[in-house]
Coordinates of C-alpha atoms in Angstrom, one line a residue:
M23 CA -16.7 -8.9 16.9
S24 CA -15.3 -11.2 19.6
T25 CA -16.7 -10.5 23.4
R26 CA -14.8 -13.5 24.3
R27 CA -12.4 -12.5 27.5
P28 CA -8.9 -13.9 26.4
D29 CA -5.8 -13.7 28.7
Q30 CA -3.0 -12.5 25.3
L31 CA -3.8 -10.3 23.4
L32 CA -1.8 -8.5 21.0
L33 CA -2.0 -4.7 19.7
S34 CA -2.0 -3.8 16.2
I35 CA -1.2 0.2 15.2
D36 CA -2.8 0.5 11.1
C37 CA -1.4 3.7 10.6
G38 CA -3.6 3.3 6.4
T39 CA -3.8 6.6 4.3
Q40 CA -7.3 7.5 5.3
S41 CA -7.3 6.4 9.1
V42 CA -5.1 5.4 12.3
R43 CA -6.8 1.7 13.9
A44 CA -6.4 0.6 16.9
L45 CA -7.1 -3.0 16.7
L46 CA -6.8 -6.3 20.5
I47 CA -6.4 -9.1 18.0
D48 CA -6.0 -12.7 20.1
L49 CA -4.2 -16.0 19.4
H50 CA -7.0 -16.8 17.2
G51 CA -7.8 -14.1 14.5
H52 CA -10.5 -12.6 16.3
I53 CA -10.3 -8.6 16.8
V54 CA -11.7 -8.3 20.5
G55 CA -11.9 -4.2 20.8
K56 CA -11.3 -1.9 17.9
A57 CA -11.1 2.1 17.7
Q58 CA -10.7 4.6 14.3
V59 CA -9.4 8.3 13.7
H60 CA -9.7 9.3 10.3
F61 CA -7.6 11.6 8.7
D62 CA -9.3 14.8 6.8
D63 CA -6.5 17.3 7.5
Y64 CA -4.2 16.2 4.4
A65 CA -2.3 19.7 2.4
A66 CA -2.1 20.3 -0.9
P67 CA 0.2 23.5 -1.3
H68 CA 0.9 22.7 -5.6
P69 CA -1.4 20.0 -8.0
G70 CA 0.1 16.8 -7.5
W71 CA 1.0 16.8 -3.7
L72 CA 0.2 15.7 -0.6
E73 CA 0.9 16.5 2.7
H74 CA 0.5 16.3 6.3
D75 CA 1.5 17.2 9.3
V76 CA 4.3 15.2 11.2
N77 CA 2.7 15.0 14.6
G78 CA -1.0 14.9 13.6
F79 CA 0.3 10.8 13.0
W80 CA 1.2 10.8 16.3
H81 CA -1.3 12.6 18.2
A82 CA -3.9 10.2 15.7
T83 CA -2.8 7.2 16.9
A84 CA -2.9 7.9 20.5
E85 CA -6.5 9.2 20.2
A86 CA -7.2 5.8 18.2
C87 CA -5.3 4.1 21.7
Q88 CA -7.0 6.2 24.2
K89 CA -10.3 5.7 22.6
L90 CA -9.5 1.8 22.4
W91 CA -8.9 2.0 26.2
A92 CA -12.1 3.9 27.0
H93 CA -14.0 1.0 25.9
H94 CA -11.7 -2.5 26.7
G95 CA -9.8 0.0 29.1
H96 CA -10.5 -3.8 30.8
L97 CA -8.5 -6.1 28.6
R98 CA -5.2 -4.1 28.9
P99 CA -3.9 -6.2 31.7
A100 CA -3.7 -9.1 28.7
L101 CA -1.8 -6.7 26.6
R102 CA 1.8 -8.9 25.6
G103 CA 3.0 -6.8 22.5
V104 CA 2.4 -4.1 19.8
A105 CA 3.2 -3.9 16.4
V106 CA 3.1 -1.3 13.9
T107 CA 1.9 -1.5 10.2
T108 CA 2.0 1.6 8.1
Q109 CA 1.0 3.2 3.9
R110 CA 4.2 2.4 2.9
G111 CA 6.6 4.7 1.3
T112 CA 5.6 8.0 3.6
V113 CA 8.6 9.7 4.1
M114 CA 9.8 12.4 7.5
P115 CA 12.8 13.9 7.9
V116 CA 14.0 15.0 11.8
D117 CA 16.1 16.8 13.5
R118 CA 18.7 15.6 16.4
Q119 CA 15.7 16.3 18.8
G120 CA 13.2 13.6 17.0
Q121 CA 11.0 16.8 15.9
P122 CA 10.2 17.4 12.7
L123 CA 11.5 19.8 9.9
H124 CA 9.2 19.3 6.7
P125 CA 5.4 18.1 7.3
A126 CA 6.0 14.5 5.7
I127 CA 5.6 13.9 2.3
S128 CA 3.2 11.4 1.2
W129 CA 3.0 8.0 -0.8
L130 CA 0.2 9.7 -2.7
D131 CA 2.3 13.4 -3.5
Q132 CA 3.9 13.4 -7.6
R133 CA 6.2 16.4 -6.8
A134 CA 9.8 15.5 -8.2
A135 CA 13.4 16.4 -8.2
T136 CA 14.3 18.3 -11.3
R137 CA 18.4 18.4 -9.9
L138 CA 19.7 15.1 -9.6
P139 CA 22.8 13.5 -7.6
P140 CA 25.5 12.3 -10.8
I141 CA 25.9 9.1 -10.5
H142 CA 29.7 7.7 -11.5
P143 CA 30.1 6.6 -15.6
L144 CA 30.5 3.5 -15.3
W145 CA 27.2 2.7 -13.7
R146 CA 25.2 5.2 -16.3
A147 CA 27.7 2.8 -18.5
A148 CA 25.5 0.1 -17.8
F149 CA 22.1 1.7 -17.4
R150 CA 22.7 2.3 -20.8
A151 CA 23.9 -1.2 -21.8
L152 CA 21.5 -2.3 -19.7
G153 CA 18.2 0.1 -21.4
V154 CA 16.9 1.5 -18.1
T155 CA 19.0 4.3 -18.1
D156 CA 15.2 6.4 -18.0
T157 CA 13.6 4.2 -14.9
I158 CA 16.9 5.3 -12.8
R159 CA 16.2 8.9 -13.7
Y160 CA 12.8 8.3 -12.0
F161 CA 14.2 7.0 -9.6
Q162 CA 16.1 9.7 -8.4
R163 CA 13.1 11.8 -9.6
Q164 CA 10.7 11.0 -7.2
A165 CA 13.5 10.2 -4.3
E166 CA 12.2 12.5 -1.4
V167 CA 15.3 12.9 -0.2
N168 CA 16.5 14.7 -3.9
W169 CA 13.6 17.5 -4.0
I170 CA 14.7 18.1 0.1
V171 CA 17.8 18.8 -0.5
E172 CA 17.1 21.0 -3.7
H173 CA 14.3 22.7 -2.6
H174 CA 15.6 23.2 0.7
P175 CA 18.7 22.8 1.6
E176 CA 18.8 24.1 5.3
V177 CA 16.2 22.0 5.9
W178 CA 18.4 18.9 5.2
A179 CA 21.6 20.5 6.5
R180 CA 19.5 19.9 10.0
T181 CA 18.3 16.3 9.3
H182 CA 19.1 14.0 11.6
K183 CA 17.6 10.9 10.5
L184 CA 15.0 10.3 7.4
L185 CA 11.5 8.2 8.4
L186 CA 9.1 6.3 7.0
L187 CA 6.1 6.7 8.7
S188 CA 6.7 3.1 10.1
G189 CA 10.0 4.8 12.1
W190 CA 8.0 7.7 13.2
L191 CA 5.8 5.5 14.9
N192 CA 8.3 3.6 16.1
W193 CA 10.3 6.1 18.0
K194 CA 7.6 7.8 19.7
L195 CA 6.5 4.6 21.5
T196 CA 10.3 3.7 22.1
G197 CA 12.3 6.1 21.9
R198 CA 14.6 3.9 19.7
Y199 CA 15.4 5.4 15.8
V200 CA 14.6 2.0 14.6
D201 CA 12.7 0.1 12.0
S202 CA 11.7 -2.9 10.4
I203 CA 13.0 -5.0 7.6
G204 CA 9.2 -5.6 6.5
S205 CA 8.1 -1.6 5.8
Q206 CA 11.0 -0.6 3.5
V207 CA 8.8 0.5 0.9
G208 CA 10.1 3.9 -0.8
Y209 CA 12.6 5.9 -2.6
L210 CA 16.0 4.7 -0.6
P211 CA 19.3 3.5 -0.6
F212 CA 17.7 -0.1 0.6
D213 CA 19.0 -3.6 -1.1
F214 CA 15.5 -5.9 -2.1
R215 CA 17.1 -8.8 -3.1
H216 CA 19.4 -8.9 0.5
Q217 CA 16.8 -7.4 2.3
R218 CA 19.9 -4.5 3.8
W219 CA 20.4 -1.0 3.5
A220 CA 22.6 -0.9 -0.2
A221 CA 26.6 -1.5 0.2
R222 CA 28.3 1.6 0.3
W223 CA 28.7 0.6 -3.7
D224 CA 26.0 0.3 -4.5
W225 CA 24.6 3.2 -7.1
K226 CA 21.0 3.8 -5.0
W227 CA 23.6 6.1 -3.0
Q228 CA 25.3 8.2 -5.7
A229 CA 21.2 8.4 -7.1
M230 CA 20.1 10.1 -3.4
T231 CA 21.8 12.7 -1.0
I232 CA 21.6 10.7 1.8
D233 CA 24.1 9.3 4.6
P234 CA 24.2 6.0 6.4
E235 CA 24.4 7.9 9.4
Q236 CA 20.8 8.7 8.9
L237 CA 18.8 6.3 8.7
P238 CA 17.7 3.7 11.2
E239 CA 18.8 1.0 11.8
L240 CA 16.6 -2.1 10.5
L241 CA 15.6 -4.7 12.5
P242 CA 14.3 -8.2 10.8
V243 CA 10.1 -9.1 10.9
G244 CA 9.3 -10.4 14.3
A245 CA 11.7 -9.0 16.2
Q246 CA 11.6 -6.8 19.7
L247 CA 12.2 -3.5 18.8
G248 CA 12.0 -2.7 21.8
E249 CA 9.5 -0.9 24.4
I250 CA 6.4 1.4 25.3
T251 CA 8.1 4.5 26.9
A252 CA 6.6 6.7 30.0
Q253 CA 5.9 9.3 27.9
A254 CA 4.2 6.6 24.6
A255 CA 2.4 5.7 27.7
L256 CA 1.4 9.1 29.3
D257 CA 0.6 9.7 25.9
T258 CA -1.4 6.5 24.2
G259 CA -2.9 4.4 27.3
I260 CA -0.2 1.7 26.2
P261 CA 1.9 -0.1 29.9
A262 CA 5.2 1.3 29.8
G263 CA 7.4 -1.8 28.9
L264 CA 5.3 -3.0 26.5
P265 CA 6.7 -5.0 23.9
V266 CA 7.5 -3.1 20.6
M267 CA 7.5 -5.7 17.9
A268 CA 8.2 -5.1 13.8
A269 CA 5.8 -6.0 11.7
A270 CA 6.1 -5.1 8.1
A271 CA 4.2 -2.2 5.9
D272 CA 0.2 -2.9 5.0
K273 CA -0.1 -4.7 1.9
A274 CA 3.2 -7.1 3.1
C275 CA 0.5 -7.7 6.7
E276 CA -2.3 -8.2 4.6
V277 CA -1.4 -10.8 2.7
L278 CA 0.0 -12.4 5.5
G279 CA -3.2 -12.1 7.2
A280 CA -5.6 -12.8 4.7
G281 CA -3.2 -16.7 4.6
C282 CA -1.4 -15.9 1.2
I283 CA 1.7 -17.7 2.3
E284 CA 2.0 -20.4 -0.2
P285 CA 3.4 -18.8 -3.6
H286 CA 0.0 -20.6 -5.6
V287 CA -2.3 -18.5 -3.2
G288 CA -2.3 -14.9 -5.1
G289 CA -3.3 -11.7 -1.8
L290 CA -5.4 -9.1 -4.0
S291 CA -5.6 -6.0 -1.4
Y292 CA -8.5 -3.7 -2.4
G293 CA -7.6 -0.9 -0.8
T294 CA -6.5 2.3 -2.2
T295 CA -3.7 1.2 -3.9
A296 CA -4.8 -1.7 -5.3
T297 CA -2.1 -4.8 -5.3
I298 CA -2.1 -8.4 -6.4
N299 CA 1.3 -10.0 -4.6
V300 CA 2.0 -13.9 -4.2
T301 CA 5.0 -14.5 -1.3
S302 CA 7.8 -16.4 -2.3
K303 CA 11.6 -17.1 -0.5
R304 CA 12.5 -16.1 -4.2
Y305 CA 13.5 -13.1 -5.6
V306 CA 11.5 -12.2 -8.2
E307 CA 10.9 -9.4 -10.3
A308 CA 6.9 -9.2 -11.2
L309 CA 8.3 -6.0 -13.5
P310 CA 11.7 -4.8 -14.5
L311 CA 14.0 -3.1 -11.6
V312 CA 10.5 -3.2 -9.6
P313 CA 12.1 -5.7 -7.1
P314 CA 10.0 -7.4 -4.7
Y315 CA 9.2 -5.7 -0.8
P316 CA 10.1 -7.9 1.5
A317 CA 7.2 -9.4 3.3
A318 CA 5.5 -9.4 6.0
L319 CA 7.3 -13.2 6.7
P320 CA 11.1 -13.0 7.7
E321 CA 13.5 -13.8 4.3
H322 CA 10.8 -13.7 2.2
Y323 CA 9.9 -11.8 -0.5
S324 CA 6.4 -10.1 -1.6
S325 CA 6.6 -10.9 -5.7
E326 CA 3.4 -6.5 -6.7
V327 CA 1.9 -5.4 -9.1
Q328 CA -0.1 -2.6 -8.1
I329 CA -2.5 -0.4 -9.1
F330 CA -1.5 3.2 -8.3
R331 CA -5.1 4.5 -7.9
G332 CA -6.3 1.7 -6.9
Y333 CA -10.1 1.6 -4.6
W334 CA -9.0 5.3 -4.7
M335 CA -10.9 5.5 -7.4
V336 CA -13.8 3.6 -5.4
R337 CA -14.5 6.8 -3.3
W338 CA -13.8 9.2 -5.8
F339 CA -17.1 7.7 -7.5
K340 CA -18.8 8.0 -4.3
E341 CA -17.4 11.8 -4.0
Q342 CA -18.3 12.8 -7.1
F343 CA -21.2 11.2 -8.1
G344 CA -22.8 9.3 -5.3
H345 CA -23.9 12.0 -3.3
H346 CA -27.6 10.1 -3.7
E347 CA -26.7 6.7 -2.5
R348 CA -24.0 8.8 0.4
M349 CA -27.7 10.7 1.4
A350 CA -30.5 8.0 1.1
A351 CA -27.3 5.1 3.3
E352 CA -28.1 8.5 5.9
Q353 CA -31.1 8.7 5.7
A354 CA -31.9 4.7 6.7
G355 CA -28.7 4.0 9.1
I356 CA -27.2 2.2 6.7
V357 CA -23.4 2.1 5.2
P358 CA -23.6 3.7 1.5
E359 CA -21.5 0.6 0.4
A360 CA -24.8 -1.4 0.6
L361 CA -26.6 0.9 -1.7
F362 CA -23.0 1.1 -4.0
D363 CA -23.4 -3.2 -4.7
E364 CA -26.8 -2.4 -4.9
L365 CA -26.1 0.4 -8.7
V366 CA -23.3 -2.4 -9.5
A367 CA -26.5 -5.4 -9.2
T368 CA -28.2 -2.5 -11.9
V369 CA -25.4 -3.2 -14.6
P370 CA -25.1 -6.8 -16.0
P371 CA -21.3 -8.0 -16.2
G372 CA -18.8 -6.1 -18.7
S373 CA -20.6 -2.3 -18.2
M374 CA -22.6 -2.8 -22.1
G375 CA -19.0 -2.4 -23.8
L376 CA -17.8 0.3 -21.5
M377 CA -13.8 -0.2 -20.1
L378 CA -11.9 1.4 -18.2
Q379 CA -8.2 1.6 -17.9
P380 CA -7.5 2.2 -14.0
Y381 CA -4.3 5.1 -14.2
W382 CA -5.5 6.9 -13.1
S383 CA -2.0 8.3 -11.8
P384 CA 1.3 7.1 -13.3
G385 CA 3.7 4.7 -12.9
I386 CA 7.4 3.5 -13.7
R387 CA 7.9 1.2 -16.4
H388 CA 4.1 0.0 -16.5
P389 CA 2.2 1.9 -17.5
G390 CA 5.2 4.2 -18.0
P391 CA 5.1 7.6 -16.7
D392 CA 2.6 9.9 -19.3
A393 CA -0.5 7.2 -18.8
K394 CA -3.9 8.4 -17.6
G395 CA -6.7 7.2 -17.2
A396 CA -9.2 6.3 -19.7
I397 CA -12.2 5.0 -20.3
I398 CA -14.0 3.7 -24.0
G399 CA -17.4 2.4 -25.4
F400 CA -19.4 5.1 -24.4
G401 CA -23.3 4.7 -25.6
D402 CA -26.3 6.6 -24.5
V403 CA -27.3 3.8 -22.8
H404 CA -24.6 3.8 -20.4
T405 CA -24.8 5.1 -17.0
R406 CA -23.2 6.9 -14.1
A407 CA -24.4 2.5 -12.8
H408 CA -22.4 1.6 -15.8
V409 CA -18.7 4.0 -15.4
Y410 CA -19.2 2.6 -11.0
R411 CA -19.5 -1.0 -12.5
A412 CA -16.5 -0.2 -15.1
I413 CA -13.8 0.9 -12.6
L414 CA -14.9 -2.5 -10.6
E415 CA -14.0 -4.5 -13.7
G416 CA -11.1 -2.3 -15.2
L417 CA -9.2 -2.2 -11.3
A418 CA -9.9 -6.3 -11.9
Y419 CA -8.5 -6.5 -15.7
A420 CA -5.6 -5.0 -13.9
L421 CA -5.0 -7.0 -11.4
R422 CA -5.5 -9.9 -14.1
D423 CA -3.1 -8.3 -16.3
G424 CA -0.3 -8.3 -12.8
R425 CA -1.3 -11.9 -12.2
E426 CA 0.1 -13.1 -15.7
R427 CA 3.1 -10.8 -15.1
I428 CA 3.4 -12.2 -12.1
E429 CA 3.1 -16.3 -12.6
K430 CA 5.6 -15.4 -16.0
K431 CA 8.0 -14.4 -14.1
T432 CA 7.6 -17.1 -11.3
K433 CA 6.7 -19.9 -12.8
V434 CA 4.5 -20.7 -10.5
P435 CA 0.7 -20.6 -11.3
I436 CA -1.8 -19.0 -9.5
T437 CA -4.2 -21.4 -8.1
E438 CA -6.5 -19.6 -5.3
L439 CA -7.1 -15.3 -5.0
R440 CA -7.9 -14.1 -1.3
V441 CA -9.2 -10.1 -1.2
S442 CA -8.7 -8.1 1.7
G443 CA -9.1 -4.5 2.4
G444 CA -12.2 -2.2 2.2
G445 CA -13.4 -3.3 -1.1
S446 CA -13.8 -6.7 -0.3
Q447 CA -16.9 -5.9 1.8
S448 CA -18.8 -5.0 -1.7
D449 CA -20.3 -8.1 -2.4
A450 CA -20.4 -7.5 -6.0
A451 CA -16.5 -6.5 -6.4
M452 CA -15.3 -9.7 -5.2
Q453 CA -18.2 -11.9 -8.0
L454 CA -16.8 -10.0 -10.5
T455 CA -13.5 -10.4 -9.5
A456 CA -14.0 -14.1 -9.4
D457 CA -15.8 -13.6 -12.9
I458 CA -12.9 -11.7 -14.3
F459 CA -9.5 -14.1 -12.5
N460 CA -12.1 -17.2 -13.5
L461 CA -11.1 -18.6 -9.5
P462 CA -12.7 -19.0 -6.8
V463 CA -12.0 -15.8 -4.3
G464 CA -11.9 -16.2 -0.9
R465 CA -12.7 -13.4 1.5
P466 CA -10.6 -13.6 5.1
H467 CA -12.7 -13.3 7.9
T468 CA -11.8 -10.0 8.9
F469 CA -11.2 -7.5 6.2
E470 CA -8.7 -6.1 9.4
T471 CA -6.2 -8.2 7.2
S472 CA -3.1 -5.3 7.7
G473 CA -4.1 -4.9 11.7
L474 CA -4.2 -8.9 12.3
G475 CA -0.7 -9.6 9.3
A476 CA 1.0 -7.2 12.3
A477 CA -0.5 -9.4 15.2
I478 CA 1.0 -12.7 13.5
D479 CA 4.6 -11.5 12.8
S480 CA 3.8 -10.3 16.9
A481 CA 2.2 -13.7 17.9
V482 CA 5.2 -15.3 16.6
G483 CA 8.0 -12.7 17.9
L484 CA 7.2 -13.5 21.8
G485 CA 7.1 -17.0 20.8
L486 CA 2.7 -17.0 21.1
H487 CA 2.7 -19.6 18.3
A488 CA 5.8 -21.7 17.6
D489 CA 5.6 -20.7 14.1
F490 CA 4.1 -19.0 11.3
A491 CA 2.8 -21.7 9.8
T492 CA 1.0 -22.5 13.5
A493 CA 0.4 -18.9 13.7
V494 CA -1.0 -18.5 10.7
R495 CA -3.7 -21.3 11.3
S496 CA -4.6 -20.1 14.2
M497 CA -5.5 -16.9 13.1
T498 CA -6.8 -16.9 9.4
R499 CA -9.3 -18.4 7.5
V500 CA -11.7 -17.5 4.7
E501 CA -15.3 -16.8 5.5
R502 CA -17.0 -17.3 2.0
V503 CA -15.6 -18.4 -1.1
F504 CA -17.3 -16.5 -4.3
E505 CA -16.7 -19.3 -7.4
P506 CA -16.8 -17.9 -11.1
I507 CA -20.3 -17.5 -13.0
A508 CA -19.0 -19.3 -16.4
A509 CA -21.2 -16.9 -18.2
H510 CA -19.6 -13.9 -16.9
A511 CA -16.2 -15.5 -17.3
D512 CA -16.3 -16.1 -21.2
L513 CA -17.6 -12.5 -21.6
Y514 CA -14.7 -11.1 -19.3
D515 CA -12.3 -13.3 -20.9
A516 CA -13.1 -12.1 -24.7
L517 CA -13.4 -8.6 -23.0
Y518 CA -10.1 -8.8 -21.5
G519 CA -7.8 -10.5 -24.6
R520 CA -9.2 -8.6 -27.1
V521 CA -9.8 -5.0 -25.5
Y522 CA -8.7 -4.2 -22.6
R523 CA -5.4 -5.9 -23.3
H524 CA -4.5 -3.2 -26.2
M525 CA -5.8 -0.5 -24.6
Y526 CA -2.5 1.0 -23.6
D527 CA -0.9 0.2 -26.1
R528 CA -3.3 1.6 -28.6
L529 CA -3.6 5.2 -26.1
A530 CA 0.0 5.0 -25.2
P531 CA 1.1 7.9 -27.6
L532 CA -2.0 9.9 -26.8
Y533 CA -1.5 10.1 -23.5
G534 CA 2.3 11.3 -24.1
E535 CA 1.1 13.9 -26.5
I536 CA -1.2 15.3 -23.3
Q537 CA 1.8 15.7 -21.6
R538 CA 4.2 17.4 -24.0
I539 CA 0.3 19.7 -25.1
T540 CA -0.3 20.2 -21.5
G541 CA 2.8 19.9 -19.2
Y542 CA 1.2 17.8 -16.9
P543 CA 2.7 15.6 -15.1
K544 CA 5.2 18.0 -15.1
R545 CA 8.7 16.8 -16.2
D546 CA 11.9 17.6 -15.8

């Protein structure tokens, strides 16, 4: 962390799935100050559900800011603006006073509506002709608003606005129901091609029970959303009147913060969800009817393939099987990740034939809604160390598959990779990623790329940098490049091409049988 005393600083509030971070960032991309508050109070009232107290997100944000000022309060006069970047797809209904009417429904939540709004016969006929009827029904089932209308009509009757987490935090900061175009990722009536709320004739208004008046105003990335209110200043310690700028969702900001602004540079995010993204001015669907999301650059798209529970699986492994390393790290006063990297190093590339398909949560198109995780190739030589390495390799295989899908649609070869997110701090994960992709893989100078991307949006919006190209050159850089090891790349290429690419198609019928026998995941 830099010890500089710059005179122009930007505050990024990065509210992810596991924590909220308040970051002070200068115009050279240095993290001047940081404070973090972890979330440990999610609720799961039923299997597959995941909720969070709405006000709890604000309280954690305020606490993180106050912790930041406790150590860096002397830097507050240098603040020029603040921007919010958040986890995607977490929604909450609020009343006319902005009070939450229901716990926030997390993007990880798997509840689904069963009574679906009717869609006009002409639209239904078009969907049948295109072979996407099941995809449209999946969209309807997953739309949280439809579930709320079905199970809590009294809540929906009082709902003034339906907000994403970004919209909620921006409202708490500014007192305005306004959000960034760059943050619109979720089951909402959003036109991803034109990056605005859908036209009134669009089928999405029929697919979910919501009116245009119940949605916030949208402004482009880099625009000023408002100013810090007196109440927000009291809660957070951020100076009243400070401009609040429009950034984008966390994945989009990560891609920008990693410097991936050209379509030949792929951005890998090793976070709770693992993704591969490319930024382009072209609207390109990597998977049919799965739109490219708004990028953290105005009028740009972020074509993406995601592994829903990506490096969440690493946390799952640590919690279920990593007690020894966690205890040893605590006693030694080091981070557990260092010991888990040592665990990976005890296993050769390829995990001695142990292959993992990382679909711990189902998908929409590929993988489909019946998809499950799988590990094949067990023998008596395998230990938990092999399982851990197989998790890292399986995630990289899945993202390599995503790279090939993106390249097929964009017609632009990806020749360089940048990796961000907490998982990027693992040298073992970085090296095996380079080997599996057979490409050089760059680690940015900070893993706080989401907050950095939000700061870049603020810097350009406030005129502190002339344009995005200048800001990216000034504020991002690669700290270390991992080159592929030829022998490892050859082994991984064979395992990927001859084994991994066939796993899903071979196992998919069995996943369907599992669902029909057990009833899980539940369908309508």
